[in-house]
């Protein structure tokens, strides 16, 4: 329930605080007094886009604040999911700065406009005159039926199944498009894969081949060096190995009486053993190294082939070529298994379609089940509003294709007369008739949807007299279940309110200011009498005003 609305520095309103109550509240005022301005201010705090032009004093910020009692509407989880502090008396605040920037807060927590709109949609329904155009909108009509049917669970289940079905169709299309593209590349891929497969590449072989080629390219130099080393170690006039052997023997003889002689002897023995091993290995390696032009050519050809493949595929290692080979293999396997994959996807699509068809039938059934209830309610209300011969029907044209909301194409059909053919409402209804039909629908929704608050902005346009009185009674009756606020120019409706605010303008030397006042009982009588008789209030008008307020 909307408890209060505070407006500061918005258009013609310098400062206003309006304390609302439960039941049916009316707001009146002369044309141009500022009723629409007040509604515009409320729209800002409910998440509408801001405009710096709404600021009255351009040097100060505009602040709109509304307080809602949300204790009975189960919104705690919604607040927690958005990480916003939950309060049973929730404060929505909007600030428009002179720079044009806008800020929004819920319980002093900064929020974005999407959250503000989502929250306000759960708290209040503002019906302005342009909303009457919704009567010709099939989506609005569908929402009315779903609200009365209370089929949220079925609708959500259908939407989930629909999106899954559409995704599978999209996946199949992508799969087919990918396959078509890959088919064009298949021959090229097969050629590349065959080339890499026949190359029989081995990880690490490039480095080994390059080392071997380097050795073969320097065979003579290597043999010469090894030969010189072997000669010095074994075959010179004073071979190093033999000389070292004699030194080892000499140190061994004196080790027993030389301090630390055993250590020197052992170290010399180790050097001798190591040098002897080196000499033997040099001799052996010298016999192994041979110039082999055939082997050198084979290695060079193998490396040339590897280098060519690397250049072709823009990589610098055999390992990278192996990865490319595996990728090509995977692509070719995918092409080979496309038919199997397509069969699998088609099975999933068929299964999803069966589920979707069942849910669509359930959704249609839930909607058609309340058609008669809606028709009877609207026709009954229209009779109360002075249209005894009005007929209202809900039709459903079943579509062959599935849509986001099902296969149903709901249409509201209307006729004001017995003999006239039922037709789409905007085509046959006058402005006053459309207002009455919309009021009936809002009355229906107020019970089904359970909104805390509904605001009517001159929904009574195009009606007067007895019909206006009956519209007021319907709003008054709605006010027993929810909070109803009506901005009206009709005394018959104003007389039905539990609370009555008047919007008026005052002139100063420098500006025009709009103000809002809660009227006392006597002030209400005078206001309604003025609405009946004009600027000159007569005794008859006063008596008539009292009658309207009492009945």
XYZ file of C-alpha atoms in Angstrom:
551
model
C 0.000 0.000 0.000
C 1.201 3.493 -0.855
C 1.447 5.325 2.463
C 2.909 8.648 1.412
C 4.353 10.615 -1.465
C 6.813 13.452 -0.890
C 7.637 15.847 -3.734
C 10.305 18.541 -3.655
C 11.247 20.927 -6.469
C 9.338 19.094 -9.190
C 7.846 21.283 -11.949
C 5.287 23.622 -10.304
C 5.391 21.766 -6.985
C 7.839 23.415 -4.595
C 7.140 21.040 -1.725
C 4.296 18.646 -1.029
C 3.717 15.694 1.268
C 0.654 13.522 0.670
C -0.361 10.965 3.293
C -2.509 8.265 1.708
C -4.782 5.788 3.439
C -6.398 2.480 2.638
C -9.657 2.137 0.738
C -10.724 4.551 -2.013
C -8.959 7.916 -2.318
C -9.932 10.615 -4.823
C -7.860 13.510 -6.130
C -9.551 16.472 -7.793
C -8.563 19.892 -9.061
C -9.118 22.237 -11.933
C -7.574 21.505 -15.310
C -3.941 22.584 -15.183
C -3.841 22.659 -11.379
C -1.123 20.003 -11.274
C -2.829 16.609 -11.005
C -0.828 15.232 -13.906
C 2.326 16.791 -12.448
C 1.815 14.841 -9.238
C 1.322 11.644 -11.229
C 4.478 12.418 -13.207
C 6.425 12.761 -9.963
C 5.124 9.385 -8.820
C 6.154 7.910 -12.176
C 9.731 9.027 -11.587
C 9.969 7.267 -8.261
C 8.480 4.172 -9.900
C 11.328 4.007 -12.411
C 10.413 6.165 -15.397
C 13.165 7.975 -17.288
C 14.136 11.371 -15.907
C 14.429 14.732 -17.625
C 16.239 17.743 -16.199
C 13.384 19.926 -17.426
C 11.195 18.679 -14.540
C 13.346 20.522 -11.995
C 11.591 23.654 -10.759
C 14.516 25.567 -9.248
C 17.346 24.771 -11.647
C 19.931 25.415 -8.922
C 18.595 22.685 -6.615
C 17.960 18.984 -7.008
C 14.537 17.431 -7.354
C 13.674 14.742 -4.794
C 10.678 12.401 -4.994
C 10.100 9.929 -2.188
C 7.357 7.368 -1.668
C 6.721 5.061 1.270
C 5.045 1.680 0.754
C 3.817 -0.829 3.317
C 5.052 -4.113 1.823
C 4.629 -6.298 4.906
C 1.905 -8.492 3.383
C 3.346 -9.142 -0.040
C 6.157 -11.662 0.441
C 8.901 -9.528 -1.059
C 11.727 -10.345 1.361
C 13.323 -12.931 -0.967
C 13.060 -10.509 -3.900
C 14.981 -7.892 -1.885
C 17.583 -10.411 -0.685
C 18.228 -11.660 -4.236
C 18.992 -8.096 -5.307
C 21.076 -7.435 -2.175
C 18.786 -4.602 -1.077
C 17.804 -4.069 2.571
C 14.250 -5.252 3.226
C 11.986 -3.074 5.340
C 8.273 -3.579 5.931
C 7.909 0.152 5.302
C 9.967 0.462 2.140
C 11.120 3.882 0.948
C 11.632 4.537 -2.774
C 13.568 7.727 -3.535
C 14.552 9.366 -6.778
C 16.854 12.374 -7.105
C 17.300 14.456 -10.259
C 20.398 16.646 -10.076
C 20.730 20.029 -11.863
C 23.415 18.401 -14.034
C 20.755 16.053 -15.400
C 22.080 12.987 -13.601
C 19.579 10.761 -11.839
C 19.931 8.576 -8.759
C 17.554 5.970 -7.359
C 17.439 4.451 -3.878
C 15.392 1.787 -2.129
C 15.708 1.928 1.657
C 18.794 4.137 1.138
C 20.446 1.462 -1.024
C 21.419 2.714 -4.500
C 19.573 0.742 -7.191
C 19.226 0.847 -10.969
C 16.008 1.688 -12.787
C 15.387 -1.938 -13.770
C 15.153 -2.951 -10.124
C 12.974 0.066 -9.364
C 10.585 -0.874 -12.176
C 10.522 -4.528 -11.147
C 9.681 -3.557 -7.581
C 7.050 -0.974 -8.529
C 5.350 -3.502 -10.830
C 4.760 -5.625 -7.740
C 3.365 -2.705 -5.715
C 1.259 -0.448 -7.899
C -0.674 -0.282 -11.171
C -0.997 3.196 -12.648
C -3.780 3.353 -15.217
C -3.616 6.434 -17.413
C -5.884 7.283 -20.337
C -3.441 5.990 -22.945
C -3.662 2.552 -21.326
C -7.113 2.215 -22.867
C -5.232 1.529 -26.093
C -4.133 -1.762 -24.529
C -7.627 -3.109 -25.066
C -6.637 -3.663 -28.691
C -3.370 -5.362 -27.756
C -3.510 -9.163 -27.889
C -0.593 -9.513 -25.489
C -2.434 -7.439 -22.867
C -5.563 -9.521 -23.395
C -3.545 -12.710 -22.993
C -2.052 -11.393 -19.752
C -5.551 -10.626 -18.428
C -6.637 -14.206 -19.099
C -3.474 -15.654 -17.518
C -3.886 -13.451 -14.450
C -7.465 -14.626 -13.913
C -6.456 -18.228 -14.597
C -3.628 -18.034 -12.012
C -1.621 -20.328 -14.289
C 1.835 -18.923 -13.572
C 3.313 -22.365 -13.011
C 2.005 -23.681 -16.337
C 3.121 -20.521 -18.169
C 6.639 -20.746 -16.738
C 6.848 -24.447 -17.529
C 5.746 -23.798 -21.091
C 8.215 -20.923 -21.543
C 11.076 -23.074 -20.293
C 10.110 -25.891 -22.661
C 9.659 -23.422 -25.532
C 13.109 -21.899 -25.059
C 14.640 -25.386 -24.850
C 12.850 -26.381 -28.059
C 13.955 -23.226 -29.851
C 17.533 -23.742 -28.683
C 17.557 -27.284 -30.046
C 16.276 -26.017 -33.398
C 18.988 -23.375 -33.346
C 21.630 -25.979 -32.457
C 20.495 -28.155 -35.351
C 20.681 -25.236 -37.757
C 24.176 -24.365 -36.559
C 25.205 -28.012 -36.867
C 23.915 -28.160 -40.442
C 25.588 -24.874 -41.347
C 28.855 -26.033 -39.787
C 28.635 -29.323 -41.652
C 27.958 -27.500 -44.946
C 31.037 -25.337 -44.424
C 33.122 -28.313 -43.412
C 32.014 -30.315 -46.451
C 33.504 -27.585 -48.611
C 36.815 -27.982 -46.771
C 36.749 -31.754 -46.556
C 39.003 -32.500 -49.543
C 41.564 -29.966 -48.390
C 41.519 -31.297 -44.838
C 41.918 -34.870 -46.066
C 44.903 -33.840 -48.194
C 46.548 -32.036 -45.267
C 45.869 -34.898 -42.873
C 47.219 -37.486 -45.322
C 50.377 -35.431 -45.807
C 50.970 -35.159 -42.065
C 50.032 -38.798 -41.484
C 52.455 -40.016 -44.161
C 55.190 -37.832 -42.683
C 55.073 -40.144 -39.636
C 56.341 -37.375 -37.385
C 57.700 -38.226 -33.965
C 57.895 -35.892 -31.000
C 61.464 -34.726 -30.397
C 62.867 -36.096 -33.666
C 63.694 -32.696 -35.146
C 66.237 -31.872 -32.434
C 67.851 -35.328 -32.745
C 68.111 -35.088 -36.514
C 69.585 -31.584 -36.353
C 72.229 -32.797 -33.885
C 73.116 -35.810 -36.059
C 73.331 -33.647 -39.189
C 75.625 -31.274 -37.354
C 77.884 -34.203 -36.454
C 77.968 -35.564 -40.002
C 78.829 -32.132 -41.373
C 81.982 -32.019 -39.160
C 83.168 -35.646 -39.322
C 86.714 -34.908 -40.495
C 87.208 -32.252 -37.852
C 85.863 -34.585 -35.168
C 88.049 -37.560 -36.247
C 91.117 -35.355 -36.345
C 90.524 -34.020 -32.842
C 89.832 -37.470 -31.423
C 92.940 -38.883 -33.131
C 95.129 -36.154 -31.654
C 93.679 -36.792 -28.222
C 94.199 -40.583 -28.484
C 97.803 -40.034 -29.634
C 98.563 -37.770 -26.688
C 97.015 -40.132 -24.222
C 98.393 -43.454 -25.508
C 100.845 -43.272 -28.407
C 103.157 -40.264 -27.960
C 106.747 -40.562 -26.796
C 105.499 -39.845 -23.283
C 101.836 -40.992 -23.225
C 99.788 -39.141 -20.590
C 98.112 -42.306 -19.319
C 101.475 -44.040 -18.795
C 103.041 -40.985 -17.169
C 100.080 -40.652 -14.844
C 100.354 -44.336 -13.976
C 103.983 -43.848 -12.886
C 103.074 -40.824 -10.782
C 100.298 -42.806 -9.106
C 102.739 -45.638 -8.267
C 105.325 -43.203 -6.934
C 102.855 -41.479 -4.582
C 101.557 -44.822 -3.420
C 105.076 -45.881 -2.325
C 105.572 -42.842 -0.085
C 102.003 -42.573 1.183
C 102.691 -44.520 4.337
C 105.243 -42.056 5.700
C 104.045 -38.805 4.098
C 101.541 -36.784 6.160
C 98.173 -37.146 4.418
C 99.971 -39.216 1.818
C 97.095 -41.747 1.552
C 94.721 -38.935 0.541
C 97.081 -37.703 -2.188
C 97.616 -41.236 -3.436
C 93.843 -41.901 -3.596
C 93.183 -38.654 -5.458
C 95.921 -39.389 -7.994
C 94.504 -42.895 -8.452
C 91.055 -41.397 -9.145
C 92.522 -39.034 -11.750
C 94.354 -41.909 -13.386
C 91.167 -44.036 -13.571
C 89.165 -41.111 -15.033
C 91.842 -40.277 -17.624
C 92.113 -43.924 -18.608
C 88.302 -44.097 -19.105
C 88.426 -40.933 -21.199
C 91.229 -42.329 -23.326
C 89.318 -45.563 -23.927
C 86.114 -43.672 -24.848
C 87.989 -41.364 -27.222
C 89.508 -44.377 -28.931
C 86.098 -46.061 -29.198
C 84.345 -42.876 -30.457
C 87.104 -42.384 -33.003
C 86.315 -45.746 -34.557
C 82.559 -45.014 -34.564
C 82.657 -41.663 -36.347
C 82.603 -42.234 -40.057
C 81.634 -39.980 -42.929
C 78.328 -41.265 -44.399
C 77.117 -39.072 -47.275
C 74.032 -41.262 -47.804
C 72.906 -40.855 -44.194
C 73.646 -37.146 -44.340
C 71.432 -36.795 -47.416
C 68.589 -38.762 -45.831
C 68.674 -36.601 -42.714
C 68.767 -33.413 -44.762
C 65.773 -34.547 -46.813
C 63.846 -35.473 -43.672
C 64.550 -32.090 -42.104
C 63.655 -30.271 -45.325
C 60.309 -32.038 -45.297
C 59.740 -31.049 -41.649
C 60.751 -27.429 -42.323
C 58.414 -27.317 -45.332
C 55.457 -28.562 -43.260
C 56.229 -26.071 -40.516
C 56.329 -23.211 -42.991
C 53.091 -24.355 -44.610
C 51.250 -24.513 -41.309
C 52.984 -21.468 -39.779
C 54.438 -23.317 -36.774
C 57.989 -23.930 -35.544
C 57.963 -27.402 -34.013
C 57.063 -31.003 -34.773
C 54.860 -31.004 -31.682
C 52.732 -28.207 -33.179
C 52.413 -30.194 -36.422
C 51.239 -33.200 -34.418
C 48.550 -31.025 -32.781
C 47.376 -29.869 -36.221
C 47.223 -33.481 -37.355
C 45.058 -34.394 -34.354
C 42.773 -31.397 -34.979
C 42.321 -32.393 -38.611
C 41.604 -35.939 -37.501
C 38.908 -34.687 -35.113
C 37.284 -32.573 -37.835
C 37.229 -35.463 -40.246
C 35.783 -37.743 -37.562
C 33.136 -35.104 -36.846
C 32.228 -35.017 -40.522
C 32.044 -38.791 -40.586
C 29.757 -38.816 -37.525
C 27.520 -35.916 -38.667
C 24.625 -38.173 -39.639
C 24.701 -39.849 -36.217
C 24.839 -36.442 -34.486
C 21.931 -35.196 -36.591
C 19.857 -38.228 -35.649
C 20.628 -37.580 -31.958
C 19.600 -33.907 -32.209
C 16.428 -34.816 -34.131
C 15.482 -37.236 -31.346
C 15.980 -34.482 -28.753
C 13.902 -32.091 -30.842
C 11.103 -34.644 -31.192
C 11.118 -35.249 -27.434
C 11.124 -31.495 -26.683
C 8.288 -30.996 -29.190
C 6.153 -33.645 -27.489
C 6.674 -31.959 -24.122
C 5.902 -28.565 -25.675
C 2.698 -29.862 -27.260
C 1.496 -31.293 -23.951
C 2.276 -28.078 -22.083
C 0.646 -26.004 -24.813
C -2.539 -28.055 -24.475
C -2.473 -27.616 -20.692
C -1.909 -23.881 -21.116
C -4.809 -23.553 -23.565
C -7.037 -25.569 -21.266
C -6.200 -23.378 -18.271
C -7.047 -20.263 -20.287
C -10.245 -21.484 -21.897
C -11.433 -22.631 -18.488
C -11.789 -18.992 -17.331
C -13.230 -17.524 -20.537
C -16.815 -17.827 -19.284
C -15.840 -16.417 -15.881
C -14.294 -13.347 -17.513
C -17.224 -12.885 -19.894
C -19.806 -13.120 -17.120
C -17.915 -10.738 -14.847
C -17.340 -8.083 -17.535
C -20.911 -8.272 -18.844
C -22.270 -8.052 -15.300
C -20.148 -5.007 -14.561
C -21.102 -3.381 -17.858
C -24.780 -3.806 -16.991
C -24.047 -2.014 -13.716
C -22.434 0.751 -15.776
C -25.555 1.387 -17.862
C -24.886 -0.996 -20.745
C -27.603 -3.679 -20.314
C -27.250 -4.980 -23.868
C -23.466 -5.030 -23.948
C -21.867 -8.323 -24.888
C -18.298 -9.294 -24.142
C -16.608 -12.401 -25.434
C -13.163 -13.972 -25.217
C -12.130 -15.759 -28.389
C -9.146 -17.952 -29.070
C -7.690 -18.531 -32.488
C -5.313 -21.446 -32.171
C -2.065 -20.901 -34.077
C -0.329 -23.789 -35.786
C 3.082 -22.534 -34.706
C 4.366 -22.314 -31.161
C 5.073 -18.874 -29.746
C 6.728 -17.665 -26.525
C 3.314 -17.566 -24.827
C 1.803 -20.683 -26.394
C -0.349 -21.283 -29.448
C -3.260 -19.138 -28.283
C -4.205 -15.871 -29.955
C -6.582 -14.325 -27.456
C -8.961 -11.571 -28.577
C -11.537 -9.579 -26.584
C -14.696 -9.010 -28.648
C -17.339 -6.443 -27.767
C -20.693 -5.167 -28.827
C -22.707 -2.452 -27.115
C -25.964 -3.576 -28.721
C -27.858 -6.816 -29.047
C -27.968 -6.880 -32.800
C -24.424 -5.685 -33.496
C -21.762 -8.214 -34.355
C -19.057 -8.928 -31.787
C -15.894 -7.124 -32.946
C -12.485 -6.068 -31.639
C -13.110 -3.429 -28.951
C -11.215 -0.452 -30.472
C -13.131 -0.838 -33.740
C -16.643 -0.461 -32.276
C -16.420 1.110 -28.818
C -16.603 4.833 -28.081
C -14.214 6.536 -25.688
C -16.693 6.270 -22.839
C -17.411 2.614 -23.569
C -13.709 1.799 -23.683
C -13.256 3.513 -20.295
C -16.036 1.402 -18.820
C -14.687 -1.838 -20.266
C -11.208 -1.051 -18.956
C -12.573 -0.278 -15.497
C -14.332 -3.631 -15.495
C -11.094 -5.390 -16.474
C -9.120 -3.556 -13.782
C -11.797 -4.510 -11.252
C -11.443 -8.126 -12.355
C -7.657 -7.983 -12.109
C -7.661 -6.278 -8.706
C -9.069 -9.455 -7.174
C -7.048 -11.903 -9.269
C -3.673 -10.189 -9.185
C -3.738 -8.913 -5.625
C -1.872 -5.676 -6.299
C -1.569 -3.498 -3.202
C -2.454 -0.277 -5.059
C -4.147 0.818 -8.281
C -4.283 4.404 -9.528
C -6.829 5.582 -12.103
C -5.876 8.717 -13.993
C -9.207 10.060 -15.289
C -10.496 6.662 -16.374
C -13.925 8.337 -16.273
C -13.246 10.291 -19.473
C -16.297 10.226 -21.740
C -18.850 9.359 -19.048
C -21.058 11.410 -16.738
C -24.206 11.348 -14.637
C -25.515 7.984 -13.496
C -22.746 6.069 -15.278
C -20.095 8.081 -13.457
C -21.867 7.309 -10.181
C -21.775 3.606 -10.942
C -18.111 3.775 -11.887
C -17.470 5.402 -8.543
C -19.297 2.594 -6.784
C -17.151 -0.008 -8.552
C -13.970 1.818 -7.465
C -15.370 2.131 -3.959
C -16.041 -1.616 -3.934
C -12.535 -2.322 -5.223
C -11.246 -0.183 -2.366
C -12.525 -2.738 0.123
C -9.879 -5.204 -1.089
C -7.039 -2.996 -2.298
C -5.937 0.619 -2.158
C -7.598 2.571 -5.007
C -6.647 6.139 -5.934
C -8.582 7.954 -8.630
C -7.721 11.288 -10.240
C -11.108 12.471 -11.421
C -13.047 15.479 -12.681
C -16.461 13.946 -11.938
C -18.307 14.816 -8.698
C -20.137 11.464 -8.740
C -16.807 9.646 -8.363
C -15.286 12.216 -6.002
C -18.236 11.718 -3.639
C -17.409 8.010 -3.196
C -13.924 8.507 -1.779
C -12.878 7.686 1.773
C -10.258 10.435 1.503
C -10.223 13.432 -0.784
C -7.219 15.497 -1.905
C -7.454 18.716 -3.839
C -4.706 19.974 -6.138
C -4.674 23.715 -6.640
C -2.432 26.508 -7.915
C -1.395 29.696 -6.164
C 0.262 32.710 -7.751
C 3.142 34.671 -6.207
C 5.046 37.649 -7.538
C 7.644 35.376 -9.088
C 6.076 31.976 -9.759
C 3.080 29.697 -9.919
C 3.023 26.913 -7.336
C 0.923 23.743 -7.260
C -0.118 22.442 -3.862
C -2.015 19.439 -2.524
C -4.410 19.498 0.406
C -6.328 16.793 2.273
C -9.902 18.082 2.547
C -12.010 17.969 5.669
C -15.607 16.791 5.397
C -16.952 20.350 4.999
C -14.245 21.203 2.488
C -15.171 18.091 0.531
C -18.798 19.196 0.380
C -17.760 22.585 -1.013
C -15.320 21.038 -3.515
C -17.875 18.552 -4.871
C -20.563 21.251 -4.960
C -18.183 23.409 -6.986
C -17.613 20.511 -9.372
C -21.408 20.276 -9.788
C -22.320 23.942 -10.216
C -19.120 25.731 -11.185
C -17.628 28.775 -9.500
C -20.941 29.857 -7.986
C -21.849 27.252 -5.371
C -25.594 27.053 -4.766
C -27.484 25.545 -1.858
C -28.845 22.928 -4.224
C -25.321 22.011 -5.248
C -24.272 21.701 -1.602
C -27.245 19.470 -0.880
C -26.486 17.371 -3.932
C -22.842 17.069 -2.868
C -23.874 15.763 0.548
C -26.158 13.274 -1.148
C -23.330 12.006 -3.361
C -21.058 11.576 -0.359
C -23.662 9.649 1.629
C -24.787 7.311 -1.149
